[in-house]
Short mmCIF file of C-alpha atoms in Angstrom, two decimals:
data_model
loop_
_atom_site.label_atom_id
_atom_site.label_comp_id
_atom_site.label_asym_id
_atom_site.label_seq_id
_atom_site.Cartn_x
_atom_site.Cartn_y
_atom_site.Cartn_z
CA UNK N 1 -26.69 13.31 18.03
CA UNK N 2 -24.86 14.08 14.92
CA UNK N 3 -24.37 10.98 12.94
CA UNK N 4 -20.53 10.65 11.63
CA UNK N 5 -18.72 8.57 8.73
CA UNK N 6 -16.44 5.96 10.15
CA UNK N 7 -14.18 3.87 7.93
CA UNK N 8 -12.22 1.56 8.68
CA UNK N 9 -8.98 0.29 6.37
CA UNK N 10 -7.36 -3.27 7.34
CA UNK N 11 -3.45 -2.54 6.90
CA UNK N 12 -2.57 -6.24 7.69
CA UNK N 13 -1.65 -7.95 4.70
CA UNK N 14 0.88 -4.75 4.61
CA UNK N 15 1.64 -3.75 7.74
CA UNK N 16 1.45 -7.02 9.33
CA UNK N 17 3.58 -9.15 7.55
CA UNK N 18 6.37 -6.49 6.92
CA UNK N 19 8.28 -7.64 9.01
CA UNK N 20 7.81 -11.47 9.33
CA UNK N 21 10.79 -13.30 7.86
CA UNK N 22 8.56 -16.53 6.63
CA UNK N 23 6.79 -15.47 3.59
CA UNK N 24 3.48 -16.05 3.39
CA UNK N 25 2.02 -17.38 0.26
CA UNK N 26 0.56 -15.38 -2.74
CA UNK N 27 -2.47 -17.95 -2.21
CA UNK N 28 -2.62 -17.64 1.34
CA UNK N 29 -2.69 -13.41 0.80
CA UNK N 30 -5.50 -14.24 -1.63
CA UNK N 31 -7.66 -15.70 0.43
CA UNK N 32 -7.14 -13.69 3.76
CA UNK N 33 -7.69 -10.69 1.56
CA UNK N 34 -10.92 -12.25 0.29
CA UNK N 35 -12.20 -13.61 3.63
CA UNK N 36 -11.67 -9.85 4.82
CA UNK N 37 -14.10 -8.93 2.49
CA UNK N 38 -16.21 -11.50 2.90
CA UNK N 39 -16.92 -10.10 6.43
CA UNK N 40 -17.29 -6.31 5.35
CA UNK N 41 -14.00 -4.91 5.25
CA UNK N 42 -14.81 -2.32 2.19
CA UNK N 43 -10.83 -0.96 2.54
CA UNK N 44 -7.54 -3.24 2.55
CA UNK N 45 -4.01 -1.98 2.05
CA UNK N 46 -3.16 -5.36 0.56
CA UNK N 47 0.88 -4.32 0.64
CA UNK N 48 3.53 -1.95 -0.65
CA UNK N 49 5.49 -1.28 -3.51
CA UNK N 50 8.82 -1.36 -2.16
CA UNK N 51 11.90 -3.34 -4.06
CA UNK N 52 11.89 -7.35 -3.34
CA UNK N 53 15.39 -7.39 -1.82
CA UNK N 54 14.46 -4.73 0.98
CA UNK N 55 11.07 -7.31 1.85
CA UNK N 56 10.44 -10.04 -0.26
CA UNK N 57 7.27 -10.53 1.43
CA UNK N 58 6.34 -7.42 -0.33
CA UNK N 59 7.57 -9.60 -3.66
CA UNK N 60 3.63 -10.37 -4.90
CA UNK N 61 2.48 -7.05 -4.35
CA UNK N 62 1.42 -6.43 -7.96
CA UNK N 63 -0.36 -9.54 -8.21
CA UNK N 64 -2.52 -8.91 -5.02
CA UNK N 65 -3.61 -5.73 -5.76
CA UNK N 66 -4.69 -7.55 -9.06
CA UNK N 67 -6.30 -10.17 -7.02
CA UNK N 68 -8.25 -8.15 -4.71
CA UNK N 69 -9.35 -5.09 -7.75
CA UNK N 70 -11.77 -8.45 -8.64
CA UNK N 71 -13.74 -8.40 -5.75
CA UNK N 72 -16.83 -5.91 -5.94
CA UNK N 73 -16.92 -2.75 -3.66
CA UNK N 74 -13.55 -2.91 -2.31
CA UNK N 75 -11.27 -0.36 -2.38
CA UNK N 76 -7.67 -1.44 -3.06
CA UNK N 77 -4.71 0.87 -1.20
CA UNK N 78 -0.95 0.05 -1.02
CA UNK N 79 2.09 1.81 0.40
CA UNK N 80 4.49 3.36 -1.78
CA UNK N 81 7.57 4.41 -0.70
CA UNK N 82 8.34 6.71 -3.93
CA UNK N 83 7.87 7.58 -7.22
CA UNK N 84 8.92 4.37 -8.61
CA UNK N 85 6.66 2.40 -6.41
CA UNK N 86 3.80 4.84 -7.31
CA UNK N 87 4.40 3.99 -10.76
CA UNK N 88 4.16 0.16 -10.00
CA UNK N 89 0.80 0.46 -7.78
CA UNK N 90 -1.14 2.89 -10.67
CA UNK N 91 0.28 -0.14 -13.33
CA UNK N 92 -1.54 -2.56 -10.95
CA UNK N 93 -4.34 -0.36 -10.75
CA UNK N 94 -5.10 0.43 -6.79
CA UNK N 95 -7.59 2.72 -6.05
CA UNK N 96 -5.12 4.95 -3.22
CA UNK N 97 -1.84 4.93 -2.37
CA UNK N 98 -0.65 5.47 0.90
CA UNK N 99 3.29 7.56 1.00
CA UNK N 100 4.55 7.79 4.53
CA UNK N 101 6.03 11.34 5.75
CA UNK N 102 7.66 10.35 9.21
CA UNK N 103 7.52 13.27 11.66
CA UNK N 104 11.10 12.93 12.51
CA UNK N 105 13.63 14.04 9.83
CA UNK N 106 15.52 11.32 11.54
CA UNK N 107 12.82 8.50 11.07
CA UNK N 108 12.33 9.33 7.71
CA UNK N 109 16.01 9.19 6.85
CA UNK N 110 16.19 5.33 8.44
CA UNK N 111 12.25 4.50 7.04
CA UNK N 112 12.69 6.18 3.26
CA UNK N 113 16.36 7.05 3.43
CA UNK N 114 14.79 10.47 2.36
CA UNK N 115 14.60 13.96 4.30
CA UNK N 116 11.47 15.32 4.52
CA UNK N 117 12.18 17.58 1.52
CA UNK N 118 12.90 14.85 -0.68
CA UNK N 119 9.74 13.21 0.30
CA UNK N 120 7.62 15.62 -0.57
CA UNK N 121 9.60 16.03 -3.94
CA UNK N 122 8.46 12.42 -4.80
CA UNK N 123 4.77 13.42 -3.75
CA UNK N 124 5.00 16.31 -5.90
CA UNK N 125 6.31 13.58 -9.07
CA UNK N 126 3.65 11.75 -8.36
CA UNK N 127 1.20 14.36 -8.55
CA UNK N 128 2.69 15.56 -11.36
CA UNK N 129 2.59 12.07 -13.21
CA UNK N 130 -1.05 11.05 -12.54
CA UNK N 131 -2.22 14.37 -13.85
CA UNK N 132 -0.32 12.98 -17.21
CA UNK N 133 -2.31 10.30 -17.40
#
């Protein structure tokens, strides 16, 4: 039998509270993200870069990734949106980023307000920018 890699990457504290209206505290992020951990979860997209006013339980972002960046052998991803928000997630200092290209021009246009060509004009900015560094 040939012996394969599997990884697994917890999106919750991004994906799952996207979209919940009560905002969970920066605490209460702390310590899920941390508990996670605790029980071997080595990858955690711990949110998303994305302007407060579009989801303010996205608000804290900065300060989770932060957060989790002090607790040994995890890697730290969050969703970016754009260029902007890639900017904001390297500041915080993540270890990936995660961009979203929709398979739908249509989706993409309602998810990033972006055609797919635009998108992958802010991937190429973002390339471009971390090889700056």
């Amino acid at each position: 039998m040939t012996k394969i890699d599997v990884l697994v990457s917890e999106v919750g504290p991004r994906d799952g509270l996207q979209s919940i209206e009560t905002i969970m505290s920066t605490d209460a992020k702390k310590r899920w993200i941390k508990a996670e951990a605790a029980a071997g979860v080595r990858e955690i997209e711990v949110g998303s870069f994305v302007p407060a006013k579009l989801l303010p339980q996205m608000a804290d972002t900065g300060e989770i990734v932060k957060y989790a960046k002090t607790i040994p052998g995890l890697t730290v991803t969050a969703l970016v949106p754009n260029f902007i928000g890639a900017k904001n997630a390297i500041k915080a200092g993540v270890d990936k980023m995660c961009l979203p290209l929709s398979v739908s021009e249509t989706h993409s246009r309602s998810n990033l307000r972006k055609s797919h060509s635009e998108v992958l004009g802010e991937i190429e900015n973002i390339v471009q920018y971390i090889n700056s560094l």
